[in-house]
Amino acid sequence: MNTVASAAPYHHGDLRRALLDSATAILTETGRWDFSLREVARRAGVSHAASYRHFTDKEALIAAVALTGYETLNTRMTTAIDEATGAVGTLRAIGQAYIGFGVANPALYRLMFGQALPSIEGLPPAVLAVLTEARAVLRGVILAGARAGAFAIDPEDEQEVSVAVVTAWSLVHGFTLLTIDRVVDREVRPQVIDPLAARVAERLIIGLLPTQGRK
Amino acid sequence: MNTVASAAPYHHGDLRRALLDSATAILTETGRWDFSLREVARRAGVSHAASYRHFTDKEALIAAVALTGYETLNTRMTTAIDEATGAVGTLRAIGQAYIGFGVANPALYRLMFGQALPSIEGLPPAVLAVLTEARAVLRGVILAGARAGAFAIDPEDEQEVSVAVVTAWSLVHGFTLLTIDRVVDREVRPQVIDPLAARVAERLIIGLLPTQGRK
DNA sequence: CGCTCAATGTTACCACCGTCAACACACCGC
DNA sequence: GCGGTGTGTTGACGGTGGTAACATTGAGCG
């Protein structure tokens, strides 16, 4: 059994899902990810030790919540890619989807990338897989753009491609976190974030364009 | 021990400092920032309730540790600026100092930017002040470069300058975190981080250069 | 010199937490 | 019907953040 629950378990119905929902609810309501396992159980209407039938650990629960976050992030990115056209447009779309997700789910985003997990190692393999996939998607986009001549990148130079990937990811990741943490512009309103993000992204894109493509 | 600059407390000598030192030591040794107040006190050879004579809260202790981090980061950045020449060189130096600090003190960096602090608001004013100062320094560097014509930025356009500031900070912040969390390149060695950071930074700088300055 | 007193540190205690072991139940195949 | 295993509960343990009452000690003042 186990894994993605489609069949309903015994007593409660689907306690695993209910616990994940409770945790997510607390997360979005309070904006904090240091909730107690007991509170999650309480919220699910269940005894405090019941969680241990579904998660070995508190960390496992957190990781499961994070996993759902990674999955929806991946989904948003791939759908954004599908709807975009052109290398630059695709890159723009992917960044927009990424930042949009982070800003819309700040607590979840911080849990996904800032949490108690000492390092990427030690994460459940499922989480690692999703992360790796996200990176591969981004790399694919940049590689395609390089092959099409839309970026000033040699598609055969793996290192150069990697640098572009890391640069793009760093920029978007950093911008998202700075925005979430209100470091960027404390008086900024949600309506202002989108144009700001767009202009920030443009800075990167300019750096990627071949010389003849620049204004 | 040495003579203390300002105010030396009563019994212990300087328990406040000792507690900060213990916390920092635990932080760098274990790499975790969810240590217990009691462990800090134990390490300082003191009863667990003694901390409350110097810090109102566990969060206050954490914030104090973070503050020391912000201060040394600021110091490193300003000295890097002093030793650099030219707008591009200064920008490079500042980024290098920033990333170098983060990579050298991963746990401290994550505590500074990822921790329990729900948002930037609610932080002690001292922390806010240091953060604001750091941002002003970066803005000054970019503004000077724009005025000197080294960047393709209108120094009179405040928004354009802000965009450049946010872009640079986002890139460096994101790169530092991705590196710390080993998301960037799991097989990467410390020796590889510097060149990688340099090439990432170069991508940004290319985007900032005026057209005639590009290779 | 001795007294006071406030700053500092300690002890004892509270509610709560994560985790575990023992127990209780309920649905499954037989 | 019946056992057994998956599921949830109860109760306990050590540890935690935080508070209050108590002990100590050094500084200022007579």
Short mmCIF file of C-alpha atoms (C1' of nucleotides) in Angstrom, two decimals:
data_model
loop_
_atom_site.label_atom_id
_atom_site.label_comp_id
_atom_site.label_asym_id
_atom_site.label_seq_id
_atom_site.Cartn_x
_atom_site.Cartn_y
_atom_site.Cartn_z
CA MET A 1 0.00 0.00 0.00
CA ASN A 2 1.17 3.45 0.96
CA THR A 3 2.39 6.28 -1.31
CA VAL A 4 -0.17 8.54 -2.92
CA ALA A 5 -3.42 7.77 -1.18
CA SER A 6 -6.32 7.11 -3.46
CA ALA A 7 -7.96 4.34 -1.42
CA ALA A 8 -9.44 5.32 1.94
CA PRO A 9 -7.77 3.79 5.02
CA TYR A 10 -9.51 2.29 8.00
CA HIS A 11 -10.87 4.27 10.87
CA HIS A 12 -10.56 7.90 10.03
CA GLY A 13 -10.93 7.83 6.31
CA ASP A 14 -7.67 9.38 5.16
CA LEU A 15 -5.81 10.61 8.16
CA ARG A 16 -2.57 11.09 6.31
CA ARG A 17 -4.20 13.55 3.96
CA ALA A 18 -6.07 15.18 6.83
CA LEU A 19 -2.84 15.73 8.73
CA LEU A 20 -1.18 17.25 5.69
CA ASP A 21 -4.18 19.51 5.20
CA SER A 22 -4.14 20.61 8.83
CA ALA A 23 -0.45 21.37 8.65
CA THR A 24 -0.87 23.34 5.45
CA ALA A 25 -3.79 25.24 6.92
CA ILE A 26 -1.83 26.22 10.01
CA LEU A 27 1.06 27.17 7.76
CA THR A 28 -0.94 29.53 5.59
CA GLU A 29 -2.97 30.95 8.46
CA THR A 30 -0.18 31.70 10.88
CA GLY A 31 2.67 32.02 8.44
CA ARG A 32 4.83 29.97 10.73
CA TRP A 33 6.29 26.56 10.09
CA ASP A 34 7.30 25.78 13.67
CA PHE A 35 3.87 24.48 14.56
CA SER A 36 3.58 21.55 16.91
CA LEU A 37 2.70 18.08 15.83
CA ARG A 38 0.13 18.00 18.57
CA GLU A 39 -1.60 21.04 17.19
CA VAL A 40 -1.80 19.45 13.78
CA ALA A 41 -3.32 16.34 15.32
CA ARG A 42 -5.72 18.40 17.43
CA ARG A 43 -6.85 20.21 14.33
CA ALA A 44 -7.44 16.96 12.51
CA GLY A 45 -9.57 15.87 15.45
CA VAL A 46 -7.27 13.08 16.37
CA SER A 47 -5.08 12.02 19.26
CA HIS A 48 -1.58 13.47 19.46
CA ALA A 49 0.17 10.20 18.77
CA ALA A 50 -1.87 9.20 15.76
CA SER A 51 0.50 10.97 13.39
CA TYR A 52 3.13 8.37 14.08
CA ARG A 53 1.11 5.80 12.17
CA HIS A 54 1.63 7.87 9.03
CA PHE A 55 4.83 9.83 9.55
CA THR A 56 7.90 8.49 11.27
CA ASP A 57 8.83 11.89 12.47
CA LYS A 58 7.85 15.50 12.74
CA GLU A 59 10.47 16.15 10.11
CA ALA A 60 8.81 13.60 7.87
CA LEU A 61 5.53 15.49 8.12
CA ILE A 62 7.29 18.73 7.27
CA ALA A 63 9.04 17.08 4.37
CA ALA A 64 5.73 15.78 3.08
CA VAL A 65 4.26 19.26 3.20
CA ALA A 66 7.31 20.58 1.41
CA LEU A 67 6.93 17.88 -1.20
CA THR A 68 3.43 19.02 -2.09
CA GLY A 69 4.86 22.50 -2.45
CA TYR A 70 7.59 21.33 -4.81
CA GLU A 71 5.06 19.45 -6.85
CA THR A 72 2.70 22.36 -7.36
CA LEU A 73 5.67 24.61 -8.10
CA ASN A 74 6.81 22.19 -10.77
CA THR A 75 3.33 22.00 -12.20
CA ARG A 76 3.04 25.76 -12.42
CA MET A 77 6.39 26.02 -14.10
CA THR A 78 5.69 23.39 -16.72
CA THR A 79 2.27 24.78 -17.56
CA ALA A 80 3.84 28.22 -17.85
CA ILE A 81 6.36 26.77 -20.26
CA ASP A 82 3.66 25.16 -22.33
CA GLU A 83 1.79 28.41 -22.70
CA ALA A 84 4.82 30.49 -23.62
CA THR A 85 6.50 30.91 -26.98
CA GLY A 86 10.09 31.67 -27.83
CA ALA A 87 13.15 31.18 -25.69
CA VAL A 88 13.02 34.57 -24.02
CA GLY A 89 9.27 34.33 -23.53
CA THR A 90 9.60 30.92 -21.99
CA LEU A 91 12.32 32.06 -19.62
CA ARG A 92 10.19 35.01 -18.62
CA ALA A 93 7.16 32.79 -18.06
CA ILE A 94 9.06 30.32 -15.95
CA GLY A 95 10.45 33.04 -13.74
CA GLN A 96 7.08 34.67 -13.38
CA ALA A 97 5.48 31.39 -12.37
CA TYR A 98 8.23 30.73 -9.86
CA ILE A 99 8.08 34.13 -8.21
CA GLY A 100 4.31 34.12 -8.31
CA PHE A 101 4.18 30.84 -6.46
CA GLY A 102 6.62 31.98 -3.80
CA VAL A 103 4.91 35.29 -3.19
CA ALA A 104 1.48 33.66 -3.08
CA ASN A 105 2.63 31.03 -0.57
CA PRO A 106 5.32 32.71 1.48
CA ALA A 107 5.25 30.41 4.47
CA LEU A 108 5.23 27.31 2.33
CA TYR A 109 8.07 28.66 0.23
CA ARG A 110 10.18 29.38 3.27
CA LEU A 111 9.39 25.96 4.64
CA MET A 112 10.46 24.42 1.34
CA PHE A 113 13.78 26.22 1.15
CA GLY A 114 14.59 27.44 4.61
CA GLN A 115 13.65 24.67 6.92
CA ALA A 116 15.24 22.56 9.59
CA LEU A 117 16.62 20.21 6.96
CA PRO A 118 20.31 20.51 7.71
CA SER A 119 21.19 20.23 4.06
CA ILE A 120 19.77 18.87 0.88
CA GLU A 121 21.20 15.53 1.79
CA GLY A 122 19.03 13.74 4.27
CA LEU A 123 15.93 14.70 2.41
CA PRO A 124 13.48 12.03 1.37
CA PRO A 125 14.33 10.76 -2.12
CA ALA A 126 10.99 11.95 -3.44
CA VAL A 127 11.86 15.52 -2.59
CA LEU A 128 15.27 15.21 -4.17
CA ALA A 129 13.73 13.82 -7.31
CA VAL A 130 11.33 16.73 -7.68
CA LEU A 131 14.11 19.24 -7.11
CA THR A 132 16.30 17.58 -9.68
CA GLU A 133 13.44 17.58 -12.12
CA ALA A 134 12.84 21.29 -11.64
CA ARG A 135 16.46 21.97 -12.37
CA ALA A 136 16.39 19.80 -15.46
CA VAL A 137 13.38 21.70 -16.75
CA LEU A 138 15.13 25.02 -16.36
CA ARG A 139 18.23 23.66 -18.00
CA GLY A 140 16.19 22.40 -20.89
CA VAL A 141 14.69 25.80 -21.47
CA ILE A 142 18.02 27.54 -21.46
CA LEU A 143 19.59 24.88 -23.63
CA ALA A 144 16.83 25.20 -26.18
CA GLY A 145 17.27 28.94 -26.22
CA ALA A 146 20.99 28.58 -26.71
CA ARG A 147 20.51 26.12 -29.54
CA ALA A 148 18.07 28.48 -31.21
CA GLY A 149 20.61 31.26 -30.95
CA ALA A 150 18.37 33.34 -28.73
CA PHE A 151 20.97 33.52 -25.97
CA ALA A 152 24.65 34.30 -26.12
CA ILE A 153 25.46 30.83 -24.83
CA ASP A 154 27.34 28.02 -26.50
CA PRO A 155 24.93 25.08 -26.18
CA GLU A 156 27.88 22.67 -26.36
CA ASP A 157 29.64 24.26 -23.40
CA GLU A 158 28.08 22.47 -20.44
CA GLN A 159 29.71 24.75 -17.93
CA GLU A 160 28.41 27.84 -19.64
CA VAL A 161 24.92 26.40 -19.65
CA SER A 162 25.26 25.51 -15.97
CA VAL A 163 26.32 29.03 -15.15
CA ALA A 164 23.24 30.38 -16.88
CA VAL A 165 21.03 27.94 -15.02
CA VAL A 166 22.51 28.83 -11.67
CA THR A 167 22.32 32.52 -12.45
CA ALA A 168 18.67 32.39 -13.40
CA TRP A 169 17.72 30.24 -10.45
CA SER A 170 19.71 32.37 -8.03
CA LEU A 171 18.11 35.55 -9.24
CA VAL A 172 14.59 34.23 -9.00
CA HIS A 173 15.16 32.45 -5.70
CA GLY A 174 16.79 35.47 -4.13
CA PHE A 175 14.15 37.86 -5.39
CA THR A 176 11.39 35.66 -4.08
CA LEU A 177 12.92 35.39 -0.65
CA LEU A 178 13.76 39.06 -0.37
CA THR A 179 10.21 39.88 -1.36
CA ILE A 180 8.72 37.41 1.08
CA ASP A 181 10.88 38.70 3.88
CA ARG A 182 9.99 42.26 2.97
CA VAL A 183 13.65 43.12 2.72
CA VAL A 184 13.20 44.37 -0.79
CA ASP A 185 10.77 47.17 -0.32
CA ARG A 186 8.93 47.32 2.90
CA GLU A 187 6.29 49.69 1.59
CA VAL A 188 5.75 47.72 -1.58
CA ARG A 189 2.24 46.57 -2.41
CA PRO A 190 1.38 43.31 -4.11
CA GLN A 191 0.47 45.17 -7.29
CA VAL A 192 3.98 46.53 -7.48
CA ILE A 193 5.73 43.21 -7.17
CA ASP A 194 4.89 41.97 -10.61
CA PRO A 195 6.33 44.91 -12.54
CA LEU A 196 9.33 44.95 -10.25
CA ALA A 197 9.93 41.28 -10.84
CA ALA A 198 9.57 41.82 -14.55
CA ARG A 199 12.15 44.58 -14.58
CA VAL A 200 14.53 42.54 -12.45
CA ALA A 201 14.14 39.60 -14.78
CA GLU A 202 14.76 41.89 -17.73
CA ARG A 203 18.17 42.75 -16.31
CA LEU A 204 19.11 39.10 -16.43
CA ILE A 205 17.69 38.58 -19.87
CA ILE A 206 19.66 41.50 -21.23
CA GLY A 207 22.76 39.78 -19.95
CA LEU A 208 21.83 36.64 -21.82
CA LEU A 209 20.93 38.16 -25.16
CA PRO A 210 23.38 38.08 -28.02
CA THR A 211 24.85 41.47 -28.80
CA GLN A 212 22.78 42.12 -31.87
CA GLY A 213 19.60 41.47 -29.92
CA ARG A 214 20.14 44.27 -27.43
CA LYS A 215 18.38 47.56 -27.77
CA MET B 1 39.74 37.45 29.72
CA ASN B 2 40.29 41.01 28.75
CA THR B 3 38.96 44.32 29.95
CA VAL B 4 35.55 45.15 28.64
CA ALA B 5 34.84 48.28 26.72
CA SER B 6 31.54 49.59 28.02
CA ALA B 7 29.60 47.94 30.84
CA ALA B 8 30.78 44.84 32.65
CA PRO B 9 27.95 43.15 34.56
CA TYR B 10 28.16 41.86 38.06
CA HIS B 11 28.74 38.26 38.97
CA HIS B 12 29.80 36.40 35.91
CA GLY B 13 31.86 39.07 34.27
CA ASP B 14 30.07 39.43 31.00
CA LEU B 15 27.38 36.82 30.78
CA ARG B 16 25.63 38.47 27.88
CA ARG B 17 28.69 38.14 25.75
CA ALA B 18 29.31 34.62 27.02
CA LEU B 19 25.81 33.57 26.02
CA LEU B 20 26.23 35.05 22.57
CA ASP B 21 29.52 33.24 22.21
CA SER B 22 28.01 29.94 23.28
CA ALA B 23 25.16 30.33 20.86
CA THR B 24 27.51 31.18 18.03
CA ALA B 25 29.72 28.25 18.87
CA ILE B 26 26.81 25.81 18.84
CA LEU B 27 25.68 27.35 15.60
CA THR B 28 28.97 26.88 13.79
CA GLU B 29 29.66 23.46 15.29
CA THR B 30 26.32 21.83 14.69
CA GLY B 31 25.14 23.92 11.78
CA ARG B 32 21.71 24.13 13.34
CA TRP B 33 19.99 27.22 14.63
CA ASP B 34 17.23 25.46 16.56
CA PHE B 35 19.40 24.99 19.62
CA SER B 36 17.81 25.27 23.04
CA LEU B 37 18.29 28.17 25.37
CA ARG B 38 19.13 25.69 28.06
CA GLU B 39 21.97 24.25 26.05
CA VAL B 40 23.39 27.70 25.51
CA ALA B 41 23.20 28.37 29.23
CA ARG B 42 24.70 24.99 30.05
CA ARG B 43 27.57 25.72 27.73
CA ALA B 44 28.16 29.06 29.37
CA GLY B 45 28.30 27.26 32.73
CA VAL B 46 25.23 28.97 34.00
CA SER B 47 21.73 28.14 35.11
CA HIS B 48 19.10 27.93 32.42
CA ALA B 49 17.12 30.89 33.67
CA ALA B 50 20.07 33.25 33.83
CA SER B 51 19.63 34.14 30.16
CA TYR B 52 16.45 35.96 30.99
CA ARG B 53 18.41 38.61 32.82
CA HIS B 54 20.02 39.56 29.51
CA PHE B 55 17.54 38.56 26.83
CA THR B 56 13.81 38.91 27.15
CA ASP B 57 13.24 35.96 24.93
CA LYS B 58 14.79 33.14 23.02
CA GLU B 59 13.99 35.13 19.93
CA ALA B 60 15.86 38.08 21.37
CA LEU B 61 18.97 35.94 21.77
CA ILE B 62 18.65 34.74 18.20
CA ALA B 63 18.17 38.27 16.99
CA ALA B 64 21.28 39.35 18.87
CA VAL B 65 23.29 36.60 17.19
CA ALA B 66 21.89 37.64 13.84
CA LEU B 67 22.84 41.21 14.58
CA THR B 68 26.49 40.31 15.02
CA GLY B 69 26.26 38.52 11.70
CA TYR B 70 24.82 41.55 9.96
CA GLU B 71 27.53 43.71 11.43
CA THR B 72 30.43 41.57 10.28
CA LEU B 73 28.79 41.22 6.87
CA ASN B 74 28.56 44.98 6.63
CA THR B 75 32.15 45.35 7.69
CA ARG B 76 33.36 42.88 5.09
CA MET B 77 31.40 44.64 2.41
CA THR B 78 32.66 48.10 3.23
CA THR B 79 36.28 47.00 3.45
CA ALA B 80 35.87 45.22 0.14
CA ILE B 81 34.56 48.44 -1.33
CA ASP B 82 37.48 50.39 0.03
CA GLU B 83 39.99 48.04 -1.53
CA ALA B 84 38.32 47.93 -4.93
CA THR B 85 38.62 50.38 -7.79
CA GLY B 86 36.17 51.23 -10.52
CA ALA B 87 32.45 50.75 -10.54
CA VAL B 88 32.51 47.26 -11.98
CA GLY B 89 35.38 46.23 -9.76
CA THR B 90 33.58 47.55 -6.70
CA LEU B 91 30.41 45.71 -7.58
CA ARG B 92 32.38 42.54 -8.11
CA ALA B 93 34.18 42.98 -4.79
CA ILE B 94 31.01 43.59 -2.87
CA GLY B 95 29.36 40.52 -4.31
CA GLN B 96 32.41 38.42 -3.63
CA ALA B 97 32.55 39.57 -0.02
CA TYR B 98 28.85 38.86 0.43
CA ILE B 99 28.94 35.37 -1.03
CA GLY B 100 32.18 34.62 0.75
CA PHE B 101 30.65 35.50 4.08
CA GLY B 102 27.57 33.41 3.48
CA VAL B 103 29.46 30.36 2.31
CA ALA B 104 31.94 30.62 5.17
CA ASN B 105 29.18 30.90 7.78
CA PRO B 106 26.30 28.91 6.37
CA ALA B 107 24.38 28.36 9.58
CA LEU B 108 24.74 31.96 10.64
CA TYR B 109 23.65 33.15 7.23
CA ARG B 110 20.55 30.99 7.28
CA LEU B 111 19.78 32.17 10.78
CA MET B 112 20.14 35.76 9.61
CA PHE B 113 17.80 35.40 6.66
CA GLY B 114 15.74 32.30 7.18
CA GLN B 115 14.85 32.13 10.80
CA ALA B 116 11.83 32.17 13.06
CA LEU B 117 11.42 35.89 12.56
CA PRO B 118 8.01 35.92 10.92
CA SER B 119 8.90 38.91 8.82
CA ILE B 120 11.26 41.80 8.79
CA GLU B 121 8.82 43.74 10.89
CA GLY B 122 9.01 42.75 14.50
CA LEU B 123 12.77 42.73 14.38
CA PRO B 124 14.73 44.76 16.88
CA PRO B 125 15.38 48.26 15.53
CA ALA B 126 19.12 47.67 15.63
CA VAL B 127 18.81 44.83 13.16
CA LEU B 128 16.61 46.90 10.89
CA ALA B 129 19.11 49.71 10.97
CA VAL B 130 21.99 47.49 9.91
CA LEU B 131 19.95 45.99 7.10
CA THR B 132 18.96 49.40 5.85
CA GLU B 133 22.56 50.49 5.97
CA ALA B 134 23.68 47.50 3.92
CA ARG B 135 21.13 48.34 1.31
CA ALA B 136 22.18 51.97 1.25
CA VAL B 137 25.78 50.94 0.70
CA LEU B 138 24.87 48.81 -2.28
CA ARG B 139 22.72 51.55 -3.68
CA GLY B 140 25.56 54.01 -3.31
CA VAL B 141 27.89 51.77 -5.27
CA ILE B 142 25.45 51.34 -8.11
CA LEU B 143 24.56 54.99 -8.13
CA ALA B 144 28.21 55.98 -8.34
CA GLY B 145 28.71 53.57 -11.22
CA ALA B 146 25.70 54.98 -13.01
CA ARG B 147 26.93 58.54 -12.54
CA ALA B 148 30.32 57.57 -13.87
CA GLY B 149 28.70 56.08 -16.93
CA ALA B 150 29.99 52.61 -16.14
CA PHE B 151 26.48 51.12 -16.09
CA ALA B 152 23.62 51.53 -18.49
CA ILE B 153 21.53 53.14 -15.78
CA ASP B 154 20.12 56.62 -15.57
CA PRO B 155 21.34 57.86 -12.17
CA GLU B 156 18.39 60.24 -11.98
CA ASP B 157 15.83 57.49 -12.41
CA GLU B 158 15.31 56.27 -8.88
CA GLN B 159 13.23 53.33 -9.96
CA GLU B 160 15.85 52.16 -12.40
CA VAL B 161 18.48 52.35 -9.71
CA SER B 162 16.22 50.45 -7.33
CA VAL B 163 15.72 47.74 -9.89
CA ALA B 164 19.46 47.35 -10.26
CA VAL B 165 19.90 47.20 -6.49
CA VAL B 166 17.22 44.57 -6.09
CA THR B 167 18.59 42.60 -9.01
CA ALA B 168 22.09 42.53 -7.64
CA TRP B 169 21.00 41.69 -4.12
CA SER B 170 18.61 38.99 -5.32
CA LEU B 171 21.26 37.35 -7.41
CA VAL B 172 23.84 37.30 -4.65
CA HIS B 173 21.37 36.29 -1.97
CA GLY B 174 19.90 33.51 -4.05
CA PHE B 175 23.27 32.20 -5.11
CA THR B 176 24.49 32.15 -1.54
CA LEU B 177 21.48 30.26 -0.30
CA LEU B 178 21.46 27.77 -3.14
CA THR B 179 25.12 27.13 -2.51
CA ILE B 180 24.65 26.75 1.22
CA ASP B 181 21.75 24.39 0.73
CA ARG B 182 23.74 22.42 -1.85
CA VAL B 183 20.95 22.84 -4.34
CA VAL B 184 23.30 24.39 -6.83
CA ASP B 185 25.76 21.64 -7.43
CA ARG B 186 25.79 18.84 -5.03
CA GLU B 187 29.17 17.58 -6.13
CA VAL B 188 30.72 21.02 -6.09
CA ARG B 189 33.87 21.56 -4.06
CA PRO B 190 34.70 24.72 -2.17
CA GLN B 191 37.41 25.56 -4.68
CA VAL B 192 34.82 25.57 -7.43
CA ILE B 193 32.45 27.96 -5.73
CA ASP B 194 34.56 31.05 -6.24
CA PRO B 195 34.92 30.75 -10.01
CA LEU B 196 31.30 29.75 -10.31
CA ALA B 197 30.24 32.79 -8.31
CA ALA B 198 32.45 34.95 -10.46
CA ARG B 199 30.90 33.69 -13.66
CA VAL B 200 27.40 34.08 -12.26
CA ALA B 201 28.19 37.63 -11.23
CA GLU B 202 29.60 38.29 -14.68
CA ARG B 203 26.25 37.48 -16.19
CA LEU B 204 24.68 40.23 -14.14
CA ILE B 205 27.44 42.70 -14.89
CA ILE B 206 27.08 42.13 -18.60
CA GLY B 207 23.45 43.07 -18.22
CA LEU B 208 24.44 46.30 -16.53
CA LEU B 209 27.15 47.42 -18.92
CA PRO B 210 26.47 50.03 -21.53
CA THR B 211 26.37 48.61 -25.04
CA GLN B 212 29.77 49.85 -26.11
CA GLY B 213 31.36 48.25 -23.06
CA ARG B 214 30.38 44.73 -24.00
CA LYS B 215 32.81 42.41 -25.61
"C1'" DC C 1 33.30 50.23 58.13
"C1'" DG C 2 28.87 48.54 57.68
"C1'" DC C 3 24.19 48.98 55.58
"C1'" DT C 4 21.14 48.88 52.11
"C1'" DC C 5 19.52 47.70 47.75
"C1'" DA C 6 19.26 46.66 43.15
"C1'" DA C 7 21.42 43.88 39.72
"C1'" DT C 8 22.49 39.30 38.85
"C1'" DG C 9 22.18 34.24 39.23
"C1'" DT C 10 19.62 29.87 41.18
"C1'" DT C 11 15.97 26.80 42.37
"C1'" DA C 12 11.48 25.17 41.75
"C1'" DC C 13 7.71 24.97 39.08
"C1'" DC C 14 4.35 25.22 35.04
"C1'" DA C 15 2.45 23.92 30.60
"C1'" DC C 16 3.74 22.09 26.50
"C1'" DC C 17 6.37 19.42 23.22
"C1'" DG C 18 8.26 15.10 20.53
"C1'" DT C 19 8.46 10.40 21.01
"C1'" DC C 20 7.62 5.74 22.64
"C1'" DA C 21 5.30 1.66 24.55
"C1'" DA C 22 1.20 -0.51 25.90
"C1'" DC C 23 -3.39 -0.88 25.10
"C1'" DA C 24 -8.07 -0.74 22.46
"C1'" DC C 25 -10.61 -1.12 18.53
"C1'" DA C 26 -12.29 -2.26 13.87
"C1'" DC C 27 -12.15 -4.09 9.59
"C1'" DC C 28 -10.02 -7.81 6.64
"C1'" DG C 29 -9.70 -12.61 5.00
"C1'" DC C 30 -10.71 -17.02 6.64
"C1'" DG D 1 -17.57 -16.51 14.00
"C1'" DC D 2 -12.34 -15.55 14.57
"C1'" DG D 3 -7.82 -14.12 14.64
"C1'" DG D 4 -4.66 -10.61 13.15
"C1'" DT D 5 -3.00 -6.51 11.51
"C1'" DG D 6 -3.60 -1.85 10.45
"C1'" DT D 7 -5.15 2.12 12.91
"C1'" DG D 8 -6.07 5.26 16.76
"C1'" DT D 9 -5.73 6.19 22.10
"C1'" DT D 10 -3.81 6.58 26.63
"C1'" DG D 11 -0.22 7.45 29.50
"C1'" DA D 12 4.34 8.21 30.44
"C1'" DC D 13 9.28 10.09 29.87
"C1'" DG D 14 12.74 13.57 29.30
"C1'" DG D 15 13.39 18.00 27.56
"C1'" DT D 16 11.94 22.82 26.51
"C1'" DG D 17 10.59 27.98 26.97
"C1'" DG D 18 9.05 30.91 30.44
"C1'" DT D 19 7.89 32.72 35.32
"C1'" DA D 20 8.23 33.53 40.23
"C1'" DA D 21 10.38 33.22 44.57
"C1'" DC D 22 14.65 32.99 46.65
"C1'" DA D 23 19.83 33.63 47.25
"C1'" DT D 24 23.95 36.28 46.49
"C1'" DT D 25 26.97 39.91 45.66
"C1'" DG D 26 28.94 44.10 44.58
"C1'" DA D 27 28.38 49.31 44.48
"C1'" DG D 28 27.08 53.42 46.58
"C1'" DC D 29 26.40 55.93 50.73
"C1'" DG D 30 26.32 57.03 55.59
#
